[in-house]
Short mmCIF file of C-alpha atoms in Angstrom, two decimals:
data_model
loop_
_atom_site.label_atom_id
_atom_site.label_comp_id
_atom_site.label_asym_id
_atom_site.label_seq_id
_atom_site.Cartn_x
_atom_site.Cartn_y
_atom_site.Cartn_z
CA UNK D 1 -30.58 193.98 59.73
CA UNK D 2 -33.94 193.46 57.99
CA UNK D 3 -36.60 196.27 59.41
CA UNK D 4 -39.73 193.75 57.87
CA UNK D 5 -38.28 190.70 59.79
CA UNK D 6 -38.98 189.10 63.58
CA UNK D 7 -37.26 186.47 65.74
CA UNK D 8 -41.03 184.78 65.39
CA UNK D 9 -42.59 185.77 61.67
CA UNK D 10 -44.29 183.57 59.46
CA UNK D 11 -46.06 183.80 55.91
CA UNK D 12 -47.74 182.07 53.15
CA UNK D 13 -46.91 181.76 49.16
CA UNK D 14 -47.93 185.46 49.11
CA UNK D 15 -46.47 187.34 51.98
CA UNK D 16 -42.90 188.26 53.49
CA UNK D 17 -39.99 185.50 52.03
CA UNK D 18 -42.93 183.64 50.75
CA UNK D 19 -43.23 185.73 48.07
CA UNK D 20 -39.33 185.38 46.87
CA UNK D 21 -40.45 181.27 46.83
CA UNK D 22 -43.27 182.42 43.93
CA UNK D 23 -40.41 184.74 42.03
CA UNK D 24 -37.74 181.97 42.25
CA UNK D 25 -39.94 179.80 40.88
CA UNK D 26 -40.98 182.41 38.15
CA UNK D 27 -37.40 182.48 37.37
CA UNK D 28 -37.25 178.90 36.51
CA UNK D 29 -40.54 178.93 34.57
CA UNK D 30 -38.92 181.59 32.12
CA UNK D 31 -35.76 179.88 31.82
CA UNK D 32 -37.61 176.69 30.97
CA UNK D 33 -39.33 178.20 27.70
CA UNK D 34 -36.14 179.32 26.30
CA UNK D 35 -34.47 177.03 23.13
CA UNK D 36 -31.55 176.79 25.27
CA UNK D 37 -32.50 176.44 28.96
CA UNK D 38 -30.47 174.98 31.80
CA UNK D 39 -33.11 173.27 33.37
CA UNK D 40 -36.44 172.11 32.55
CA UNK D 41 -39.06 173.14 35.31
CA UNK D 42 -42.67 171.70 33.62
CA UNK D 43 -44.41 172.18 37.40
CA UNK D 44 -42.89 176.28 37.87
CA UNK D 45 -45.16 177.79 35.73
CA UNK D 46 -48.54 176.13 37.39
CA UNK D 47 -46.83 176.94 40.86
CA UNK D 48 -46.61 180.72 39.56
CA UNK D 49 -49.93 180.78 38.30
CA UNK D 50 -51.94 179.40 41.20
CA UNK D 51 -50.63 182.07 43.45
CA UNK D 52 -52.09 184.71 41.29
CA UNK D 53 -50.61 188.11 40.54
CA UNK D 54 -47.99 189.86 42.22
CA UNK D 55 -43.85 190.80 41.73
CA UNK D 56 -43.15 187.55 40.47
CA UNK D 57 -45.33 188.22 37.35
CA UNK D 58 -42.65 190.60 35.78
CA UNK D 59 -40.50 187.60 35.75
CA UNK D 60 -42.69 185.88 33.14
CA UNK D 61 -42.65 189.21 31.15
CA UNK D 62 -40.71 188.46 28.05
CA UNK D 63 -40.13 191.81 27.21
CA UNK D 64 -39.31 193.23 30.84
CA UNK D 65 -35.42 193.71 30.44
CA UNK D 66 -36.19 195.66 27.13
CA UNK D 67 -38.69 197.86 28.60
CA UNK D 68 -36.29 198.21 31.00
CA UNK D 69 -33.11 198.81 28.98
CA UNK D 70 -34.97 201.95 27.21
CA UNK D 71 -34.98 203.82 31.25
CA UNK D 72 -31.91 202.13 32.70
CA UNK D 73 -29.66 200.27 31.19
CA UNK D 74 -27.53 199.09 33.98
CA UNK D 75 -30.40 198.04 35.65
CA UNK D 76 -31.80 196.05 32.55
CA UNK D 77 -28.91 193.89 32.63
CA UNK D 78 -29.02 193.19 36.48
CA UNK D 79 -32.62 191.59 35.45
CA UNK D 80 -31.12 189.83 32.89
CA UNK D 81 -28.34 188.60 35.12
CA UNK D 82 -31.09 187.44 37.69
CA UNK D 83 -32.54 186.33 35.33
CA UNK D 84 -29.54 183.60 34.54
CA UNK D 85 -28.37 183.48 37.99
CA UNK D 86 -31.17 181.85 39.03
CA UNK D 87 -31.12 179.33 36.10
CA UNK D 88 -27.45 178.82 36.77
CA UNK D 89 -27.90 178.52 40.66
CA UNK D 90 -30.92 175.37 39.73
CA UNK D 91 -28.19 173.96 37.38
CA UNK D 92 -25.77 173.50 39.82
CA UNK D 93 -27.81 172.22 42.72
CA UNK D 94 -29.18 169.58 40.37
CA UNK D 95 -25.87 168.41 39.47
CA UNK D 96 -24.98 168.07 43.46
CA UNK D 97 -28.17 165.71 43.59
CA UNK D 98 -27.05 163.93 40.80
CA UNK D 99 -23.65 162.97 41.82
CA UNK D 100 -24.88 162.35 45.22
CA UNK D 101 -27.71 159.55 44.13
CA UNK D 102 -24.91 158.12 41.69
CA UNK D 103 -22.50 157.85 44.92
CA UNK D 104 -25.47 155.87 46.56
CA UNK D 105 -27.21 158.68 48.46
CA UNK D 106 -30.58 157.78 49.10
CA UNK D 107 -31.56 160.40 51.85
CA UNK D 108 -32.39 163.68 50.53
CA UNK D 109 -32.91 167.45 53.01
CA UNK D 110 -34.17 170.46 51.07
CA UNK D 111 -33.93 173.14 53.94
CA UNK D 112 -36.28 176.13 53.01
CA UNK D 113 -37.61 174.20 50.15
CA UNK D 114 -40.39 176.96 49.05
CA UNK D 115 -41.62 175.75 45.69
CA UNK D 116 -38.76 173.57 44.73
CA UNK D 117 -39.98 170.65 42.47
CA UNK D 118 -36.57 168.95 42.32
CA UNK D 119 -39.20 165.79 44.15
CA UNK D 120 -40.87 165.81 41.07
CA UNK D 121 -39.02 166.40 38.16
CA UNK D 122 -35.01 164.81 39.24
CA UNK D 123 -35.21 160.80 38.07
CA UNK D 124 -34.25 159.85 41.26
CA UNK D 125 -32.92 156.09 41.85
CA UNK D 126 -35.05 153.45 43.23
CA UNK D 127 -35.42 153.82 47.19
CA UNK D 128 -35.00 157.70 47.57
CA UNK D 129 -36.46 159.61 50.02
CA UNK D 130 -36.78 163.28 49.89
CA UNK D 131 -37.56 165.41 52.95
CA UNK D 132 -38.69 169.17 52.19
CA UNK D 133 -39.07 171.58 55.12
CA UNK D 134 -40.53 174.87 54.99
CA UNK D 135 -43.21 177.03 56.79
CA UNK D 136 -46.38 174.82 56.80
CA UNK D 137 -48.72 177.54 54.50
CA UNK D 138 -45.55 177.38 51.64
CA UNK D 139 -46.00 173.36 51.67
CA UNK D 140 -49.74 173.14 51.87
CA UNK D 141 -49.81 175.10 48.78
CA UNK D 142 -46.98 173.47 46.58
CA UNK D 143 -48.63 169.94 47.62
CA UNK D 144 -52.00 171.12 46.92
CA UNK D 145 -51.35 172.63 43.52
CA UNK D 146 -49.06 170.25 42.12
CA UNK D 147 -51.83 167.85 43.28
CA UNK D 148 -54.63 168.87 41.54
CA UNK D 149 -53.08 168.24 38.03
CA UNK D 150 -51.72 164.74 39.52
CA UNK D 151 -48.71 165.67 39.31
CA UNK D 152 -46.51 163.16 41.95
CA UNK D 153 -43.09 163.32 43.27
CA UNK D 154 -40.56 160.74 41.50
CA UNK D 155 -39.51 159.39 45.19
CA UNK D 156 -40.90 159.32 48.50
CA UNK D 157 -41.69 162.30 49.83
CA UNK D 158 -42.06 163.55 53.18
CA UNK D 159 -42.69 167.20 53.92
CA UNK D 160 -42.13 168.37 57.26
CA UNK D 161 -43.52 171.93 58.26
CA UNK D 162 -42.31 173.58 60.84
CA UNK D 163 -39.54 176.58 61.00
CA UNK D 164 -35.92 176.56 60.71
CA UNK D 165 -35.46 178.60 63.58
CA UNK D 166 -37.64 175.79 65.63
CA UNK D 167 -36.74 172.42 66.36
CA UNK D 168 -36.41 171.16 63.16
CA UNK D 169 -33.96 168.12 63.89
CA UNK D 170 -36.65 166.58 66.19
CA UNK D 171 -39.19 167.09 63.15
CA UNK D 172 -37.14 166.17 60.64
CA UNK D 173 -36.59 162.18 62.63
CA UNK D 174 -40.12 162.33 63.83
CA UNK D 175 -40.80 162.03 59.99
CA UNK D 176 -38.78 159.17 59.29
CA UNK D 177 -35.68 160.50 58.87
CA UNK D 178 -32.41 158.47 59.55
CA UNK D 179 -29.58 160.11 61.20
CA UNK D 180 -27.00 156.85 60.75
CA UNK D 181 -27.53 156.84 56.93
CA UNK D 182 -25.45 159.52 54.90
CA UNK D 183 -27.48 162.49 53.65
CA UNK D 184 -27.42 164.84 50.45
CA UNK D 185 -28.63 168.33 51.75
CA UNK D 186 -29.05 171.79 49.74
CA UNK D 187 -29.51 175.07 51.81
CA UNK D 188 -30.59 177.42 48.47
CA UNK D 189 -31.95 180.65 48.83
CA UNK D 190 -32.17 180.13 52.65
CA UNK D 191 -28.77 181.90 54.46
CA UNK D 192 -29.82 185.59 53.68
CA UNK D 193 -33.24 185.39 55.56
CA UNK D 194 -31.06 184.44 58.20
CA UNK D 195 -29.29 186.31 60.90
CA UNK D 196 -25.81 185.23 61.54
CA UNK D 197 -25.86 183.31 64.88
CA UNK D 198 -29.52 181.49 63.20
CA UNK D 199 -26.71 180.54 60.31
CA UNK D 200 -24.43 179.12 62.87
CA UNK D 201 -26.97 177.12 64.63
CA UNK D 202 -28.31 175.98 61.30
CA UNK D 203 -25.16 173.81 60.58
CA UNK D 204 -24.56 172.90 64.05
CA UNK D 205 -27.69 170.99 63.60
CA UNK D 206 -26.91 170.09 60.23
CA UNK D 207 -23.87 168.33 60.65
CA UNK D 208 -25.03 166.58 64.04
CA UNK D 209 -27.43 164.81 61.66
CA UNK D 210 -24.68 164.07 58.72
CA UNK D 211 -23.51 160.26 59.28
CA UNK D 212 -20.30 159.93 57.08
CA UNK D 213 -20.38 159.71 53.50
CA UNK D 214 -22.91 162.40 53.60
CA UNK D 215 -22.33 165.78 50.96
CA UNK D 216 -24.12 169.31 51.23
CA UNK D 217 -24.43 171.84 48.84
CA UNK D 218 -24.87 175.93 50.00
CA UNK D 219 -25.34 179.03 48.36
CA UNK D 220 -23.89 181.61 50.68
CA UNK D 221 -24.32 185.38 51.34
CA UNK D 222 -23.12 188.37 49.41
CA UNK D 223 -22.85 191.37 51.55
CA UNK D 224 -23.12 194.91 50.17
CA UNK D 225 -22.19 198.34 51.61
CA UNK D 226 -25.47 200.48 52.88
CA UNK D 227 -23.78 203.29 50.46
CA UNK D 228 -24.21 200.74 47.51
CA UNK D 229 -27.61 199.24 48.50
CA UNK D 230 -29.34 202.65 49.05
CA UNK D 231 -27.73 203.94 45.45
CA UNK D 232 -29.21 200.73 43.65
CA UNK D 233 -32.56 200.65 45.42
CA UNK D 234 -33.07 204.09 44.08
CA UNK D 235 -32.23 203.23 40.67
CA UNK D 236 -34.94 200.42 40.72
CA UNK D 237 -37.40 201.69 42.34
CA UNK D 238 -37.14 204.71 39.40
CA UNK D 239 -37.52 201.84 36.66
CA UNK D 240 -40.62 200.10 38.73
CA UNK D 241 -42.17 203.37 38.42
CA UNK D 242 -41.63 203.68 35.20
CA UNK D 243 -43.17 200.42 34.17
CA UNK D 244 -45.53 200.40 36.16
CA UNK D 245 -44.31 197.72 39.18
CA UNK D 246 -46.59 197.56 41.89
CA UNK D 247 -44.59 196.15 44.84
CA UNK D 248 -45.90 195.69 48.37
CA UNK D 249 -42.31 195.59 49.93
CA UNK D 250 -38.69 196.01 49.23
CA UNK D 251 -37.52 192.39 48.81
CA UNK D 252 -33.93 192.97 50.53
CA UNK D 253 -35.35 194.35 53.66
CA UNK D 254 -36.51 190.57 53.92
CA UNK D 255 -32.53 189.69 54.22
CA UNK D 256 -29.87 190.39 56.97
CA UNK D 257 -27.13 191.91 55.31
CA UNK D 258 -24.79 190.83 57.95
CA UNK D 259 -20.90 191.82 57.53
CA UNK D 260 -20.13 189.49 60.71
CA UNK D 261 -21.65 186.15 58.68
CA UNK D 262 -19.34 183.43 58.95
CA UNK D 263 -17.90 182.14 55.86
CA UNK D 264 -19.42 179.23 54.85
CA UNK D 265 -16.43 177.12 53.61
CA UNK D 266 -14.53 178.03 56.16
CA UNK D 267 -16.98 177.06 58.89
CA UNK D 268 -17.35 173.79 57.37
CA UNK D 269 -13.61 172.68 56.83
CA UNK D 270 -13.53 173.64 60.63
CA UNK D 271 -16.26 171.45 61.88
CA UNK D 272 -15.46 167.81 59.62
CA UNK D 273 -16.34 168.37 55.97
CA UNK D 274 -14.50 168.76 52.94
CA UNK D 275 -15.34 171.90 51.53
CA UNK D 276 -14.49 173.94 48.56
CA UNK D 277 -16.14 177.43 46.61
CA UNK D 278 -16.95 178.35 43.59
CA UNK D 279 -17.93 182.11 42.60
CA UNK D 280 -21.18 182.55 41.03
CA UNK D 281 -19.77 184.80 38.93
CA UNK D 282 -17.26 181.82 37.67
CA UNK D 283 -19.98 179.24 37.44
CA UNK D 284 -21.95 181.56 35.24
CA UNK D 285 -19.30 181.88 32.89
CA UNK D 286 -18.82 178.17 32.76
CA UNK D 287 -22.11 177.36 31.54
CA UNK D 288 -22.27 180.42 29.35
CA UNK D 289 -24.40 182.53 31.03
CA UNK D 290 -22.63 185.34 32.30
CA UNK D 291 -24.00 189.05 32.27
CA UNK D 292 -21.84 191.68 31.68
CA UNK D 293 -22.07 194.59 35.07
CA UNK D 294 -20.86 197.64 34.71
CA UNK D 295 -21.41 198.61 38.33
CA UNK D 296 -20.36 195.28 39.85
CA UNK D 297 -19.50 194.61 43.24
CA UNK D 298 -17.59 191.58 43.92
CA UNK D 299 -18.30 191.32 47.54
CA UNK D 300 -22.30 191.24 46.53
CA UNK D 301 -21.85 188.13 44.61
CA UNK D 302 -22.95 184.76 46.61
CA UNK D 303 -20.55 181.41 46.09
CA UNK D 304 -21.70 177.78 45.80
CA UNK D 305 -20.05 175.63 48.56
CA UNK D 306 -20.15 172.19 48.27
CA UNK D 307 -19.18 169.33 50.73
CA UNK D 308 -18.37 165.98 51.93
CA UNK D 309 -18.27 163.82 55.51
CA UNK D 310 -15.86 161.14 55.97
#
């Protein structure tokens, strides 16, 4: 259980899981300036920016990991592998929306969108429409910023601010949204902020508003023993020190590290989809990107589920 987390909090760009939306997108801003980059994220970096300085400016630091190799060198290569997840994780959620718009999808859901800019920068076919939901501060800013250098989305774009634990199915139709056509959805960097029966209820909804032919893409939860978790935290909060990290928080007291979760794929399968898994771990080595862990746990690592309605 989180001990910085209520059944009724909110936050901006810069406070509680707001501030993960800024590092995420800090993530993708680094990866983009490499010769060799995944993904190309032109918008991340002015997203990043605008929201001034806090954790998520290490992750612009080229020269973090080796400042932090020369205290800890375990923990210099868990940056570097966040480092890559994160590029891998974009990677792979792109390729879900492409297949989905080349197998006629023309309804898009980003749940917990934060500052994703897939809106702006996918080439989405003629006649897509792209719904974003999120706390209303985290889309004020995104629209705002990406406005002021006239920067607009590629389809039509509706965002729709309101809280997933709220009656977001009523928003989500009151904005246009069309339950009888089939639906691409992505729930990315969204299940760990929530508690296991919020999970449940999540894609209850979810598949109440999935008219056949529609496909979903998930990253799930990694759950790590308390033991494992305390041992870790103390390791970075010795290399923070040591360069110098101010941090307001401990990110992972923002998550619910819930044993009890239930597993996404299997959930799915059970309720009409098609699902299947693929380790992180696996899809990282796939594209090349995979970071060597000496103190690895398996059970940590998250999965990318994807699936279909017929």
């Amino acid at each position: 259980m989180s001990s910085l987390r209520s059944h009724d909090d909110t936050w901006d760009i810069a406070t509680s899981v707001g501030t993960t939306a800024v590092m995420v997108a800090a993530a993708r801003a680094a990866e983009t300036e490499r010769d060799d980059a995944l993904i190309r994220d032109p918008y991340a970096k002015m997203l990043v920016e605008g929201a001034g300085e806090g954790m998520w400016t290490q992750m612009l630091d080229e020269k973090v990991v080796e400042r932090a190799a020369a205290i800890d060198p375990e923990i210099a290569a868990i940056f570097e592998h966040m480092r890559s997840y994160q590029a891998v994780r974009t990677h792979f959620f792109d390729e879900h929306f492409t297949k989905a718009a080349a197998a006629g999808i023309r309804q898009v859901v980003i749940l917990a969108s934060g500052l994703d800019s897939r809106a702006y920068r996918l080439n989405w076919p003629d006649g897509t429409t792209v719904f974003e939901i999120d706390q209303p501060k985290v889309l004020e800013y995104k629209a705002a910023t990406l406005a002021a250098s006239d920067v607009k989305p590629r389809a039509t774009l509706h965002q729709v601010p309101i809280d997933l634990r709220q009656d977001w199915p009523k928003a989500l139709r009151d904005n246009d949204f069309d339950p009888t056509q089939p639906t691409a959805w992505l729930a990315e960097g969204l299940l760990m902020y929530l508690p296991a029966d919020a999970q449940d209820l999540l894609f209850e909804r979810l598949t109440g508003l999935s008219a056949r032919g529609s496909r979903i893409a998930v990253e799930t939860v990694g759950v790590t023993s308390e033991e494992r978790r305390a041992r870790m935290q103390a390791r970075f909060e010795k290399v923070a020190a040591e360069l110098g990290f101010e941090r307001e928080f401990n990110v992972s007291e923002l998550m619910y590290n819930d044993p009890d979760r239930a597993d996404v794929t299997d959930w799915l399968n059970a309720h009409g989809w098609r699902a299947t898994a693929v380790s992180s771990q696996d899809e990282m080595a796939r594209v090349g990107r995979a970071v060597e862990l000496a103190d690895a746990d398996d059970e940590a690592f998250a999965t990318f589920v994807t699936a279909g309605r017929s």
